[in-house]
Amino acid sequence: MTSITRRIRRAAAVAVALAAGSSLALPATATAHSGHASAPSGSAGSTVDSAPLVKGLYQSAYSERNNVLWATAAVGRPPVTNSSLLKVDPSTLKVEATYTPPVTNEETGAVEAVYGVAVDDEHNTVWTTNTRDNSVAVYSQRTGKHLASLPGVNHAREIVVDEKHDLVWASGFGDGTVVAFDTRTYKEKKRVTVEGASPAGLAVNEKTGAAYATDLKNDRIIEITPKGESPRFIPVGDGPISVALSKDGRTAYTTDQAAGALSVVDLRAGAVTKTVPTGAGALSVATDRRSGHVLVANRTPGNITVVDPRQGTVVETLATGANPNHVQVTDGTAYAVDKSGSGPEGQDQVHRIGLGS
């Protein structure tokens, strides 16, 4: 691949990372429908149940403590006036409650729109990135009340909780920062700035306290350890936008959006060991710790690829709506949200995937 082609692909990946949705509408109910995924002959395939939620879905996070799926939605460019934090029943895929972020501008009606999301079950809170407001926010899982807004995260994109160390990490895509906040006091605990970087996806190893951010512009992982004086850089594939870790924390997986592939990364060696093509616009990645498989949401073909990272092979392809935006896995069940607009009122969809063996 020529350097010009790489620059074009990377520019397209950055554009997708910066893109926002359109309008937002809340349905009264959501009706699930079932489907099946393609799988190799002789294997137990996964099942997919889908339901429309709202327009402008971005990410979701599952709370084991409350058996709730939290989802974020935001529509349009500033001033963003339509945004919601949704409390979804993971069994029925229906919205149980809708919480509107606080208004930031009375004149325009702009709200502190929510995009990235993570749950802290230890403290019963849910954290969001407020990308347009360069901040992160904290909400109560019990009541949905907005508890705090924490500024200073430029174009905050993704957020991840380390319950063991009482930290939440946020990526500042706009200025090369990765910031950690105390999940009890909400005070900033650590800030690492890498000049010229564009931190996007995040993962944390709760055993070691190490945080990992994908650097979309520079095709690498930024590794931040508790005792390290400076970050370590690990080269990966073209346009890494999301990252997940293996159960033992020794391997990282990045979705390389420009390459349409998954990179399997040996963190000790600091090198890619396998590259697995998954689909154009590979956008989000999650690990099924039960099986060791890795799921990749591929935006362009509208599907999720299940990969065996040890073999470097595709195990299964799961059909979703158009433009899947985020995927996560909890105890053998995956949840994905898309930007398909395929609901009866133009809503985007949530998908619950029972993963096969």
Coordinates of C-alpha atoms in Angstrom, one line a residue:
M1 CA 0.0 0.0 0.0
T2 CA 1.4 3.4 -0.9
S3 CA 1.9 6.2 1.6
I4 CA -0.7 8.3 -0.2
T5 CA -3.3 5.5 0.1
R6 CA -2.6 5.1 3.8
R7 CA -3.1 8.9 4.3
I8 CA -6.4 8.8 2.4
R9 CA -7.7 5.8 4.4
R10 CA -6.5 7.3 7.7
A11 CA -8.2 10.7 6.9
A12 CA -11.5 8.8 6.2
A13 CA -11.1 6.9 9.6
V14 CA -10.6 10.2 11.4
A15 CA -13.7 11.7 9.7
V16 CA -15.8 8.7 10.9
A17 CA -14.4 9.1 14.5
L18 CA -15.4 12.7 14.5
A19 CA -18.8 12.2 12.9
A20 CA -22.1 12.9 14.8
G21 CA -25.6 11.7 14.2
S22 CA -28.8 13.4 13.0
S23 CA -32.1 13.7 14.8
L24 CA -33.5 11.9 17.9
A25 CA -36.9 10.4 18.5
L26 CA -38.1 8.2 21.4
P27 CA -40.4 5.3 20.7
A28 CA -43.1 4.2 23.1
T29 CA -42.0 0.6 23.0
A30 CA -39.4 -1.6 21.2
T31 CA -40.4 -4.9 19.6
A32 CA -37.7 -7.5 19.2
H33 CA -37.4 -9.7 16.2
S34 CA -35.1 -12.8 15.9
G35 CA -32.6 -13.7 13.3
H36 CA -29.7 -16.2 12.8
A37 CA -26.1 -15.8 12.0
S38 CA -24.0 -17.6 9.4
A39 CA -21.6 -20.1 10.9
P40 CA -19.2 -22.8 9.6
S41 CA -20.7 -26.2 9.0
G42 CA -20.9 -28.3 12.2
S43 CA -20.6 -25.4 14.6
A44 CA -23.3 -24.1 17.0
G45 CA -24.3 -20.7 15.5
S46 CA -25.2 -17.6 17.4
T47 CA -28.7 -16.0 17.5
V48 CA -29.5 -12.3 17.1
D49 CA -32.5 -10.5 18.5
S50 CA -32.9 -6.9 17.4
A51 CA -35.1 -3.9 18.4
P52 CA -35.4 -0.3 17.5
L53 CA -34.6 2.2 20.2
V54 CA -34.0 5.8 19.2
K55 CA -32.1 7.8 16.5
G56 CA -28.5 8.6 17.2
L57 CA -27.3 5.6 19.1
Y58 CA -23.6 5.5 19.9
Q59 CA -22.5 3.0 22.5
S60 CA -23.9 0.7 25.2
A61 CA -22.6 -0.7 28.5
Y62 CA -24.1 -3.6 30.6
S63 CA -24.5 -3.3 34.3
E64 CA -24.2 -6.7 36.0
R65 CA -25.2 -5.3 39.3
N66 CA -28.6 -3.9 38.0
N67 CA -29.1 -6.2 35.0
V68 CA -29.5 -3.0 32.9
L69 CA -28.1 -2.1 29.5
W70 CA -27.2 1.6 29.3
A71 CA -27.1 3.3 25.9
T72 CA -26.2 6.7 24.7
A73 CA -27.8 8.7 21.9
A74 CA -26.9 12.1 20.4
V75 CA -28.0 13.6 17.2
G76 CA -26.6 16.4 15.0
R77 CA -23.8 18.9 15.3
P78 CA -23.6 21.7 17.8
P79 CA -25.8 23.0 19.2
V80 CA -26.9 19.4 20.0
T81 CA -30.4 19.7 21.5
N82 CA -31.4 16.0 21.3
S83 CA -29.4 13.6 23.4
S84 CA -30.4 10.8 25.8
L85 CA -29.0 8.3 28.3
L86 CA -31.2 5.2 28.0
K87 CA -31.9 2.5 30.5
V88 CA -32.8 -0.6 28.5
D89 CA -34.1 -3.9 29.7
P90 CA -31.6 -6.5 28.3
S91 CA -34.3 -9.2 28.2
T92 CA -37.0 -7.3 26.3
L93 CA -34.8 -4.7 24.6
K94 CA -37.3 -2.0 25.6
V95 CA -36.5 1.4 27.1
E96 CA -37.3 1.5 30.8
A97 CA -36.3 5.1 31.4
T98 CA -34.8 8.0 29.4
Y99 CA -32.6 10.6 31.0
T100 CA -31.8 13.9 29.3
P101 CA -28.4 15.5 29.9
P102 CA -28.3 19.0 31.5
V103 CA -28.8 22.0 29.4
T104 CA -25.6 23.9 28.7
N105 CA -27.0 26.9 26.8
E106 CA -30.5 28.2 27.6
E107 CA -30.6 30.4 24.4
T108 CA -29.9 27.5 22.0
G109 CA -31.3 24.7 24.0
A110 CA -28.0 22.8 23.7
V111 CA -27.5 19.9 26.1
E112 CA -24.4 18.1 27.4
A113 CA -24.7 15.4 24.8
V114 CA -23.6 11.9 25.7
Y115 CA -21.6 9.6 23.4
G116 CA -19.2 7.1 25.1
V117 CA -20.5 5.1 28.1
A118 CA -19.2 2.8 30.9
V119 CA -20.7 1.5 34.1
D120 CA -19.1 1.5 37.6
D121 CA -21.0 -1.2 39.4
E122 CA -18.9 -0.8 42.5
H123 CA -20.2 2.8 43.1
N124 CA -23.5 2.2 41.1
T125 CA -22.8 5.0 38.6
V126 CA -22.6 5.3 34.9
W127 CA -20.0 7.5 33.1
T128 CA -20.3 9.2 29.8
T129 CA -18.1 11.2 27.4
N130 CA -19.6 14.5 26.4
T131 CA -17.6 14.9 23.2
R132 CA -19.0 18.2 22.1
D133 CA -18.5 19.8 25.5
N134 CA -14.9 18.4 26.0
S135 CA -15.9 16.7 29.3
V136 CA -17.1 13.5 31.0
A137 CA -20.1 13.1 33.2
V138 CA -21.3 10.9 36.0
Y139 CA -24.9 9.7 36.5
S140 CA -26.6 7.6 39.2
Q141 CA -27.6 4.1 38.1
R142 CA -30.3 4.0 40.7
T143 CA -32.1 7.3 39.8
G144 CA -30.5 8.5 36.5
K145 CA -29.6 11.7 38.3
H146 CA -26.7 13.7 36.8
L147 CA -24.1 13.8 39.5
A148 CA -21.2 15.7 38.0
S149 CA -19.5 17.1 34.9
L150 CA -15.8 17.0 34.7
P151 CA -14.2 19.3 32.1
G152 CA -10.8 19.2 30.5
V153 CA -11.0 16.2 28.2
N154 CA -10.7 17.6 24.6
H155 CA -13.1 15.9 22.3
A156 CA -13.7 13.1 24.8
R157 CA -14.3 10.0 22.9
E158 CA -14.3 6.8 25.0
I159 CA -14.4 5.9 28.6
V160 CA -13.6 2.8 30.6
V161 CA -13.8 1.9 34.3
D162 CA -11.1 0.2 36.5
E163 CA -13.2 -0.8 39.5
K164 CA -10.2 -2.5 41.3
H165 CA -8.2 0.8 41.4
D166 CA -11.2 3.1 41.7
L167 CA -10.3 4.9 38.4
V168 CA -12.1 5.8 35.2
W169 CA -10.1 6.5 32.1
A170 CA -11.2 8.8 29.3
S171 CA -9.5 9.5 25.9
G172 CA -9.1 13.1 24.7
F173 CA -9.1 12.6 20.9
G174 CA -8.6 16.4 20.4
D175 CA -5.3 17.0 22.1
G176 CA -3.6 13.7 22.6
T177 CA -4.5 13.2 26.3
V178 CA -5.6 10.2 28.3
V179 CA -7.1 11.2 31.7
A180 CA -7.9 9.2 34.8
F181 CA -10.5 10.3 37.4
D182 CA -11.2 8.9 40.9
T183 CA -14.5 7.1 40.7
R184 CA -15.2 8.0 44.4
T185 CA -14.3 11.7 44.5
Y186 CA -14.5 12.5 40.7
K187 CA -11.1 14.3 41.1
E188 CA -8.5 14.0 38.3
K189 CA -5.8 11.6 39.3
K190 CA -3.6 11.3 36.2
R191 CA -3.2 13.0 32.9
V192 CA -0.9 11.8 30.1
T193 CA -0.4 13.9 27.0
V194 CA 1.2 12.6 23.8
E195 CA 1.9 15.4 21.4
G196 CA 0.5 14.7 17.9
A197 CA -1.6 11.7 19.1
S198 CA -5.3 11.1 18.7
P199 CA -6.4 8.7 21.5
A200 CA -9.6 6.9 20.5
G201 CA -10.5 3.5 21.9
L202 CA -9.6 2.5 25.5
A203 CA -9.1 -0.7 27.5
V204 CA -7.8 -1.3 31.0
N205 CA -6.1 -4.3 32.7
E206 CA -7.6 -4.3 36.2
K207 CA -5.0 -6.7 37.5
T208 CA -2.1 -4.4 36.7
G209 CA -3.8 -1.0 36.4
A210 CA -2.3 -0.5 32.9
A211 CA -4.4 1.5 30.5
Y212 CA -4.3 1.1 26.7
A213 CA -5.4 3.7 24.1
T214 CA -5.4 3.4 20.4
D215 CA -3.7 6.2 18.6
L216 CA -5.7 6.6 15.4
K217 CA -3.4 9.0 13.6
N218 CA -0.2 7.2 14.3
D219 CA -1.2 3.5 14.0
R220 CA -0.1 2.4 17.5
I221 CA -1.3 1.6 21.0
I222 CA -0.4 4.0 23.8
E223 CA 0.3 1.9 27.0
I224 CA 0.2 3.7 30.3
T225 CA 1.3 1.8 33.4
P226 CA 1.0 2.9 37.1
K227 CA 4.7 3.1 37.7
G228 CA 5.8 4.1 34.2
E229 CA 7.4 7.5 33.9
S230 CA 6.4 7.8 30.2
P231 CA 4.0 5.8 27.9
R232 CA 5.1 3.0 25.8
F233 CA 4.2 2.8 22.1
I234 CA 3.3 -0.4 20.3
P235 CA 2.8 -0.4 16.5
V236 CA -0.4 -1.9 15.2
G237 CA -2.4 -1.9 11.9
D238 CA -3.7 1.0 9.8
G239 CA -6.2 3.2 11.6
P240 CA -6.7 1.6 15.0
I241 CA -9.9 3.0 16.5
S242 CA -10.9 0.5 19.2
V243 CA -9.0 -1.9 21.6
A244 CA -9.9 -4.8 23.8
L245 CA -7.8 -7.2 26.0
S246 CA -7.6 -10.9 26.4
K247 CA -8.7 -12.4 29.7
D248 CA -5.1 -12.8 30.9
G249 CA -4.3 -9.2 29.8
R250 CA -1.3 -10.4 27.7
T251 CA -2.9 -9.8 24.3
A252 CA -4.5 -6.7 22.9
Y253 CA -6.9 -6.6 19.9
T254 CA -7.3 -3.5 17.8
T255 CA -9.9 -2.8 15.1
D256 CA -7.9 -1.2 12.3
Q257 CA -10.6 0.9 10.6
A258 CA -8.6 2.0 7.5
A259 CA -7.4 -1.6 6.9
G260 CA -10.7 -3.3 7.7
A261 CA -8.9 -5.8 9.9
L262 CA -8.2 -7.0 13.4
S263 CA -4.7 -6.9 14.8
V264 CA -3.7 -9.4 17.4
V265 CA -1.0 -7.9 19.6
D266 CA 1.5 -9.6 21.9
L267 CA 1.8 -6.9 24.6
R268 CA 5.0 -8.4 26.1
A269 CA 6.8 -8.5 22.7
G270 CA 5.2 -5.2 21.6
A271 CA 4.3 -6.6 18.2
V272 CA 1.4 -7.7 16.0
T273 CA 1.3 -11.5 15.7
K274 CA -1.7 -11.9 13.5
T275 CA -3.8 -9.7 11.2
V276 CA -7.3 -10.9 10.4
P277 CA -9.4 -9.2 7.7
T278 CA -12.9 -8.7 9.1
G279 CA -14.6 -6.1 6.9
A280 CA -14.5 -2.5 5.7
G281 CA -14.8 0.1 8.4
A282 CA -13.9 -2.1 11.3
L283 CA -15.0 0.1 14.1
S284 CA -15.5 -1.6 17.5
V285 CA -14.0 -4.7 19.2
A286 CA -14.9 -6.8 22.3
T287 CA -13.6 -10.0 23.8
D288 CA -15.7 -13.0 24.7
R289 CA -13.8 -14.1 27.8
R290 CA -15.8 -17.3 28.0
S291 CA -14.6 -18.6 24.6
G292 CA -11.6 -16.4 24.0
H293 CA -13.2 -15.2 20.7
V294 CA -13.1 -11.6 19.6
L295 CA -16.0 -9.7 18.1
V296 CA -15.5 -6.9 15.5
A297 CA -18.2 -4.5 14.4
N298 CA -17.7 -3.8 10.7
R299 CA -19.5 -0.6 9.7
T300 CA -19.6 -0.9 5.9
P301 CA -20.9 -4.4 5.4
G302 CA -23.2 -4.1 8.4
N303 CA -22.1 -7.1 10.3
I304 CA -20.1 -8.4 13.3
T305 CA -17.3 -10.8 12.7
V306 CA -16.4 -13.4 15.4
V307 CA -12.7 -14.2 15.2
D308 CA -10.6 -17.0 16.8
P309 CA -7.5 -15.0 17.6
R310 CA -5.3 -18.0 18.3
Q311 CA -6.0 -19.5 14.9
G312 CA -6.3 -16.1 13.2
T313 CA -9.5 -17.2 11.5
V314 CA -13.1 -16.0 11.2
V315 CA -15.5 -18.3 13.1
E316 CA -18.8 -16.6 12.3
T317 CA -20.4 -13.6 10.7
L318 CA -23.4 -12.0 12.4
A319 CA -25.8 -9.9 10.4
T320 CA -26.9 -6.6 12.1
G321 CA -28.4 -3.5 10.8
A322 CA -26.5 -1.1 8.6
N323 CA -23.6 0.8 10.2
P324 CA -23.0 -1.1 13.5
N325 CA -21.3 1.4 15.8
H326 CA -20.3 -0.4 19.0
V327 CA -20.2 -4.0 20.4
Q328 CA -19.6 -5.3 23.9
V329 CA -19.7 -8.8 25.4
T330 CA -20.8 -10.0 28.9
D331 CA -20.9 -13.6 29.9
G332 CA -21.5 -15.0 26.5
T333 CA -24.0 -12.4 25.4
A334 CA -23.0 -9.5 23.1
Y335 CA -24.8 -6.2 22.7
A336 CA -24.4 -4.1 19.7
V337 CA -25.9 -0.8 18.6
D338 CA -26.1 0.5 15.0
K339 CA -26.9 3.6 13.1
S340 CA -29.2 1.9 10.6
G341 CA -32.2 4.2 10.9
S342 CA -34.2 1.0 10.1
G343 CA -36.8 1.3 12.8
P344 CA -40.5 2.1 12.0
E345 CA -39.9 5.8 12.9
G346 CA -36.3 5.9 11.6
Q347 CA -34.8 4.7 14.9
D348 CA -31.4 3.0 15.2
Q349 CA -31.3 -0.6 16.6
V350 CA -29.9 -2.5 19.5
H351 CA -28.9 -6.2 19.0
R352 CA -28.6 -8.9 21.6
I353 CA -26.4 -11.8 20.4
G354 CA -26.4 -15.1 22.1
L355 CA -23.0 -16.4 21.2
G356 CA -22.7 -20.0 20.0
S357 CA -20.0 -22.4 21.0

